[in-house]
Coordinates of C-alpha atoms in Angstrom, one line a residue:
M168 CA 28.5 -12.6 -32.5
K169 CA 28.6 -13.8 -28.9
I170 CA 26.5 -11.5 -26.8
G171 CA 27.0 -11.4 -23.0
C172 CA 24.8 -10.1 -20.3
P173 CA 26.2 -10.0 -16.7
K174 CA 24.2 -9.5 -13.6
E175 CA 23.9 -5.9 -12.5
I176 CA 26.0 -5.2 -9.3
K177 CA 25.1 -1.5 -8.6
P178 CA 23.4 -1.4 -5.1
Q179 CA 19.7 -2.1 -5.3
E180 CA 19.7 -2.6 -9.1
F181 CA 17.4 -5.4 -10.0
R182 CA 17.0 -4.7 -13.8
V183 CA 18.8 -6.9 -16.4
G184 CA 20.2 -5.9 -19.7
M185 CA 18.5 -8.7 -21.8
T186 CA 15.1 -10.2 -21.4
P187 CA 14.5 -13.8 -22.4
N188 CA 12.6 -12.5 -25.4
A189 CA 15.6 -10.5 -26.5
A190 CA 17.9 -13.5 -26.0
Q191 CA 15.5 -15.6 -28.1
E192 CA 15.5 -13.0 -30.9
A193 CA 19.4 -12.9 -30.9
V194 CA 19.6 -16.7 -31.1
A195 CA 17.1 -16.7 -34.0
H196 CA 19.5 -14.3 -35.7
G197 CA 22.2 -16.8 -35.4
H198 CA 24.1 -15.3 -32.5
D199 CA 25.3 -17.0 -29.2
V200 CA 24.0 -15.5 -26.0
V201 CA 25.6 -16.0 -22.6
I202 CA 23.9 -14.8 -19.4
E203 CA 25.4 -14.7 -15.9
T204 CA 23.5 -17.0 -13.5
S205 CA 20.6 -15.2 -11.7
A206 CA 21.1 -12.1 -13.8
G207 CA 17.4 -11.8 -14.5
V208 CA 16.0 -13.0 -11.1
G209 CA 15.5 -9.5 -9.8
A210 CA 13.2 -8.7 -12.7
G211 CA 11.4 -12.0 -12.5
F212 CA 13.3 -13.9 -15.1
P213 CA 14.8 -17.1 -13.8
D214 CA 17.7 -18.9 -15.6
E215 CA 15.3 -21.4 -17.0
D216 CA 13.6 -18.7 -19.1
Y217 CA 16.9 -17.9 -20.7
I218 CA 17.8 -21.6 -21.3
A219 CA 14.4 -22.0 -22.9
A220 CA 15.2 -19.1 -25.2
G221 CA 18.5 -20.8 -26.3
A222 CA 21.0 -18.9 -24.2
K223 CA 23.8 -20.4 -22.1
I224 CA 24.1 -19.7 -18.4
L225 CA 27.6 -18.9 -17.1
G226 CA 28.6 -18.9 -13.4
T227 CA 30.4 -15.6 -13.1
A228 CA 30.6 -12.2 -14.7
K229 CA 34.3 -12.8 -15.4
E230 CA 33.3 -15.7 -17.7
V231 CA 30.7 -13.5 -19.5
F232 CA 33.2 -10.7 -20.1
E233 CA 35.9 -13.2 -21.2
Q234 CA 33.6 -14.9 -23.8
A235 CA 31.4 -12.1 -25.1
D236 CA 32.1 -9.9 -28.1
M237 CA 29.4 -7.5 -27.0
I238 CA 28.4 -6.8 -23.4
V239 CA 24.8 -5.7 -22.9
K240 CA 23.9 -4.1 -19.6
V241 CA 21.6 -1.6 -17.9
K242 CA 23.8 0.6 -15.6
E243 CA 27.2 2.0 -16.3
P244 CA 30.0 -0.6 -15.6
Q245 CA 31.2 -0.5 -12.1
P246 CA 35.0 -0.3 -11.3
G247 CA 35.4 -4.1 -11.1
E248 CA 33.5 -4.5 -14.4
R249 CA 35.5 -1.9 -16.2
K250 CA 38.7 -3.9 -15.4
M251 CA 37.2 -6.8 -17.3
L252 CA 36.6 -4.9 -20.5
R253 CA 39.2 -5.5 -23.3
E254 CA 40.3 -3.8 -26.4
G255 CA 37.9 -4.3 -29.3
Q256 CA 35.1 -5.4 -27.1
L257 CA 31.7 -3.7 -27.6
L258 CA 29.8 -2.3 -24.6
F259 CA 26.1 -1.3 -25.1
T260 CA 24.5 0.2 -21.9
Y261 CA 23.7 3.5 -20.1
L262 CA 27.0 5.4 -19.4
H263 CA 26.2 8.9 -18.3
L264 CA 29.8 9.9 -18.6
A265 CA 29.6 13.7 -18.2
P266 CA 29.5 13.7 -14.4
D267 CA 31.8 10.7 -14.1
P268 CA 35.5 11.3 -14.9
E269 CA 36.7 8.1 -13.3
Q270 CA 34.4 5.9 -15.4
T271 CA 35.4 7.9 -18.5
K272 CA 39.1 7.4 -17.8
D273 CA 38.7 3.6 -17.3
L274 CA 36.7 3.2 -20.5
L275 CA 39.2 5.1 -22.5
E276 CA 42.0 3.0 -21.0
S277 CA 40.1 -0.3 -21.7
G278 CA 40.3 0.2 -25.5
A279 CA 36.7 -1.0 -25.7
T280 CA 34.0 0.6 -28.0
C281 CA 31.2 2.0 -25.9
I282 CA 27.8 2.9 -27.2
A283 CA 25.6 4.8 -24.6
Y284 CA 21.8 4.2 -24.6
E285 CA 21.2 7.8 -23.5
T286 CA 22.7 9.5 -26.6
V287 CA 21.2 7.3 -29.3
T288 CA 18.7 9.4 -31.2
D289 CA 15.9 9.0 -33.6
D290 CA 14.6 10.9 -36.7
R291 CA 12.6 13.3 -34.5
G292 CA 15.7 14.2 -32.4
A293 CA 14.3 12.3 -29.5
L294 CA 16.2 9.7 -27.3
P295 CA 14.5 6.4 -27.9
L296 CA 16.6 4.3 -25.5
L297 CA 16.3 6.9 -22.7
A298 CA 12.6 7.5 -23.2
P299 CA 11.3 4.3 -21.6
M300 CA 13.3 4.8 -18.4
S301 CA 12.4 8.5 -18.4
E302 CA 8.8 7.5 -18.5
V303 CA 9.3 5.1 -15.6
A304 CA 11.3 7.7 -13.6
G305 CA 8.8 10.4 -14.3
R306 CA 5.9 8.3 -13.1
L307 CA 7.8 7.3 -10.0
A308 CA 8.9 10.8 -9.1
P309 CA 5.6 12.0 -7.6
Q310 CA 5.2 8.6 -5.8
V311 CA 8.6 8.8 -4.1
G312 CA 8.1 12.5 -3.5
A313 CA 4.9 11.9 -1.7
W314 CA 6.6 9.4 0.5
T315 CA 9.4 11.9 1.1
L316 CA 6.8 14.6 2.1
Q317 CA 5.5 12.4 4.9
K318 CA 6.5 13.8 8.3
A319 CA 8.1 10.5 9.5
N320 CA 10.5 10.8 6.6
G321 CA 11.5 14.4 7.3
G322 CA 9.0 16.1 5.0
R323 CA 6.4 18.8 5.5
G324 CA 3.6 16.3 6.3
V325 CA 1.5 17.3 3.3
L326 CA -0.9 14.9 1.5
M327 CA -0.6 15.2 -2.3
G328 CA -4.4 15.4 -2.9
G329 CA -5.3 17.2 0.3
V330 CA -8.8 16.5 1.8
P331 CA -12.1 18.4 1.7
G332 CA -11.4 21.7 3.4
V333 CA -7.6 21.3 3.1
G334 CA -5.7 22.2 -0.1
P335 CA -3.5 19.8 -2.1
A336 CA 0.2 19.8 -2.2
R337 CA 1.8 22.2 -4.6
V338 CA 4.2 20.5 -7.1
V339 CA 6.6 22.3 -9.4
V340 CA 8.1 20.2 -12.2
I341 CA 11.1 21.8 -13.8
G342 CA 11.4 20.5 -17.4
G343 CA 8.6 19.6 -19.7
G344 CA 10.2 16.7 -21.6
V345 CA 9.4 13.0 -21.2
V346 CA 10.2 12.9 -17.5
G347 CA 8.5 16.1 -16.7
T348 CA 5.3 15.3 -18.6
H349 CA 4.9 11.9 -17.0
A350 CA 5.7 13.3 -13.6
A351 CA 3.1 16.0 -14.0
K352 CA 0.4 13.6 -15.2
I353 CA 0.9 11.3 -12.1
A354 CA 1.2 14.2 -9.6
A355 CA -2.0 15.7 -11.0
G356 CA -3.6 12.3 -10.9
M357 CA -2.8 12.1 -7.2
G358 CA -4.7 15.4 -6.8
A359 CA -1.8 17.8 -6.4
D360 CA -1.7 21.4 -7.8
V361 CA 0.9 21.0 -10.5
T362 CA 2.9 23.5 -12.6
V363 CA 5.4 22.5 -15.3
L364 CA 8.2 24.9 -16.2
D365 CA 10.1 24.8 -19.5
R366 CA 12.1 27.2 -21.7
S367 CA 10.6 26.0 -24.9
L368 CA 7.4 27.9 -25.8
T369 CA 6.6 25.3 -28.4
R370 CA 6.7 22.6 -25.7
L371 CA 4.6 24.7 -23.3
R372 CA 2.0 25.3 -26.0
Y373 CA 1.9 21.5 -26.7
L374 CA 1.5 20.7 -23.0
D375 CA -1.2 23.4 -22.6
D376 CA -3.1 22.1 -25.6
V377 CA -3.0 18.5 -24.5
F378 CA -3.0 18.8 -20.7
G379 CA -4.5 22.2 -20.1
G380 CA -7.1 21.0 -17.7
T381 CA -4.7 18.7 -15.9
F382 CA -1.8 20.9 -14.9
K383 CA -0.5 24.4 -15.5
T384 CA 2.5 25.6 -17.5
S385 CA 4.9 28.4 -16.9
Y386 CA 8.1 29.8 -18.5
A387 CA 11.3 28.7 -16.8
S388 CA 13.0 32.0 -16.3
A389 CA 15.3 32.1 -13.3
G390 CA 13.1 34.5 -11.4
N391 CA 9.9 32.6 -12.2
T392 CA 11.5 29.3 -11.2
I393 CA 12.5 30.4 -7.8
E394 CA 9.2 32.3 -7.2
L395 CA 7.2 29.1 -7.9
A396 CA 9.7 27.0 -6.0
Q397 CA 9.2 29.1 -2.9
Q398 CA 5.5 28.2 -3.0
A399 CA 6.1 24.5 -3.6
D400 CA 5.8 21.5 -1.3
M401 CA 7.6 19.3 -3.9
I402 CA 10.0 20.2 -6.7
I403 CA 10.8 17.6 -9.4
G404 CA 14.0 18.3 -11.4
A405 CA 13.5 16.8 -14.8
V406 CA 15.9 18.8 -17.0
L407 CA 18.1 17.0 -19.6
I408 CA 20.7 18.2 -21.9
P409 CA 21.6 15.0 -24.0
G410 CA 24.9 13.5 -22.8
A411 CA 25.9 16.7 -20.9
A412 CA 25.9 17.6 -17.2
A413 CA 22.6 18.8 -16.0
P414 CA 22.3 22.6 -15.3
K415 CA 22.0 23.6 -11.6
L416 CA 18.5 25.2 -11.3
I417 CA 18.3 25.8 -7.5
S418 CA 21.4 26.9 -5.6
R419 CA 22.4 26.0 -2.0
A420 CA 21.7 29.7 -1.0
Q421 CA 18.2 29.4 -2.4
L422 CA 17.2 26.4 -0.2
S423 CA 16.6 28.9 2.7
E424 CA 13.9 30.5 0.5
L425 CA 12.0 27.2 0.2
K426 CA 9.3 25.8 2.6
P427 CA 10.8 23.9 5.5
G428 CA 10.5 20.2 4.8
A429 CA 9.9 20.6 1.1
A430 CA 10.9 17.6 -1.1
L431 CA 13.3 17.9 -3.9
V432 CA 13.2 14.9 -6.3
D433 CA 16.2 15.0 -8.7
V434 CA 15.5 12.8 -11.7
A435 CA 18.5 14.3 -13.5
I436 CA 21.0 12.9 -10.9
D437 CA 22.5 10.4 -13.4
Q438 CA 23.7 13.5 -15.3
G439 CA 25.0 15.2 -12.1
G440 CA 21.7 16.5 -10.8
C441 CA 19.9 19.8 -11.4
F442 CA 20.0 21.1 -7.8
E443 CA 23.3 22.3 -6.5
T444 CA 23.0 20.3 -3.3
S445 CA 22.1 17.0 -5.1
K446 CA 24.3 13.9 -4.5
A447 CA 23.5 10.4 -5.7
T448 CA 21.7 8.1 -3.2
T449 CA 20.4 4.5 -3.3
H450 CA 17.1 2.8 -2.8
Q451 CA 18.5 1.6 0.5
D452 CA 19.1 5.1 1.8
P453 CA 17.3 7.4 -0.6
V454 CA 16.7 10.6 1.3
Y455 CA 18.9 13.2 3.0
E456 CA 18.4 16.7 4.4
V457 CA 20.2 19.9 3.6
D458 CA 19.1 23.1 5.4
G459 CA 15.8 21.7 6.3
I460 CA 15.0 20.5 2.7
M461 CA 14.6 16.9 1.9
H462 CA 16.4 15.5 -1.1
Y463 CA 15.5 12.3 -3.0
C464 CA 18.3 11.6 -5.5
V465 CA 18.3 7.9 -6.2
A466 CA 20.5 7.4 -9.3
N467 CA 18.6 4.3 -10.6
M468 CA 15.0 5.1 -9.8
P469 CA 13.5 2.7 -12.4
G470 CA 15.4 -0.2 -10.6
A471 CA 12.6 0.0 -8.0
V472 CA 10.1 -1.4 -10.5
A473 CA 12.6 -3.7 -12.1
R474 CA 10.2 -5.9 -14.1
T475 CA 8.3 -3.1 -15.7
S476 CA 11.6 -1.2 -16.4
T477 CA 13.4 -4.3 -17.8
I478 CA 10.6 -5.1 -20.3
A479 CA 10.2 -1.5 -21.4
L480 CA 14.0 -1.1 -21.9
G481 CA 14.3 -4.4 -23.7
N482 CA 11.6 -3.4 -26.1
A483 CA 13.5 -0.3 -27.0
T484 CA 17.1 -1.7 -27.1
M485 CA 16.4 -4.9 -28.9
P486 CA 16.4 -3.6 -32.5
F487 CA 19.7 -1.7 -32.0
M488 CA 21.3 -4.7 -30.2
L489 CA 20.3 -7.0 -33.1
S490 CA 21.7 -4.4 -35.7
L491 CA 25.0 -4.3 -33.8
A492 CA 25.2 -8.0 -33.7
D493 CA 24.1 -8.7 -37.2
K494 CA 26.3 -6.1 -38.9
G495 CA 29.1 -5.4 -36.5
W496 CA 29.2 -2.0 -34.8
R497 CA 30.9 -0.2 -37.7
K498 CA 28.5 -1.2 -40.4
A499 CA 25.5 -0.7 -38.0
C500 CA 26.6 2.8 -37.2
E501 CA 27.4 3.6 -40.8
D502 CA 23.9 2.6 -41.8
D503 CA 22.2 4.4 -38.9
P504 CA 23.5 7.9 -38.0
H505 CA 21.2 7.8 -34.9
L506 CA 23.0 4.8 -33.6
L507 CA 26.3 6.5 -34.4
N508 CA 25.2 9.3 -32.0
G509 CA 25.4 6.7 -29.3
L510 CA 29.1 6.2 -29.8
N511 CA 30.8 7.8 -26.7
V512 CA 34.2 5.9 -26.6
H513 CA 36.3 4.0 -29.2
A514 CA 39.8 2.7 -29.0
G515 CA 41.0 5.0 -26.3
E516 CA 39.3 8.2 -27.7
L517 CA 36.3 10.1 -26.6
T518 CA 33.7 10.6 -29.4
Y519 CA 30.9 12.6 -27.8
Y520 CA 31.3 16.3 -27.7
A521 CA 29.1 17.2 -24.7
V522 CA 31.1 14.7 -22.5
G523 CA 34.4 16.2 -23.7
K524 CA 33.2 19.7 -22.9
A525 CA 32.0 18.7 -19.4
L526 CA 35.2 16.8 -18.6
G527 CA 37.8 18.9 -20.5
I528 CA 38.8 16.0 -22.7
D529 CA 39.7 16.3 -26.4
V530 CA 37.1 14.6 -28.7
V531 CA 37.4 12.8 -32.0
S532 CA 34.3 13.0 -34.2
P533 CA 32.4 9.6 -34.4
Q534 CA 32.7 9.7 -38.2
I535 CA 36.5 9.6 -37.9
A536 CA 36.3 7.0 -35.2
L537 CA 34.4 4.7 -37.6
K538 CA 37.5 4.5 -39.8
K539 CA 39.9 3.6 -37.0

């Protein structure tokens, strides 16, 4: 198979879909790898590293899309990239279709087969290709939230760890999954007073057992959530429903009940955001204010630490990429039901239920799509 990796073109996105190590593995498996020139530079991988790995460098994204059987990326294809997809081509990347009807329409019209990192599962029901970026985003969230809290950036002017005689910042993390756990660990490590909210008592017991002395836990009922939010200097939204639009946990009307200058960090923004007033921002212009509350809603947070993120993502995606290339997508998905869960679009049809529900589009089961 010919595997292609274009340069990411989303604003301030420095990650790359394939590391030189992944390219080397693919070449060792007998595949051809084509990389757009400078695709890896933002993550610290010059073209020479890919050439040494056995890949071929092409001058433009157009050439990569024209030549490749499978396109491997990081972020969802942008409008110009979607026009270059063709019928029968395989796209393997993050898609986050539920809040993005335009992208969904374009992918359906392209006739391509699209497998989304964020809905591939494992035998524990976890999301192995989302997890590394969730870990990065979770660890970044208190860091960027602390910056947002600084007075010069519109925040309350509260220091995360306080100082002797002055209490620390109060941080509420909504969601106790991968993002929330990593966010709570880092926020607590910065000296903040941290509470994690979740609706799973099993998860809360686990967090309490493992991190009981590090941060507190609480049940995420609507009343409890807003009560703790009213006391918070920073609220980190870390709720995920796989493949679906994120639930709205704090409404526009409730912003008036929060502390003036409080920071909302919405890590769920890729799935539409978990605060009603959330809208996607970029690293270039990351923060905006609504009713005196500061919102940090960068849609590609891990892109800020592109080298760490690229290597972490590459470690997770490489076995799946090799399986798709070695066997072809049909056989790979037949052999691995967890990879089949990643199938979102095939031959003009939507194949992921949560996306169809969010967008009001009819869905074909992935098992039926395999036979088309």
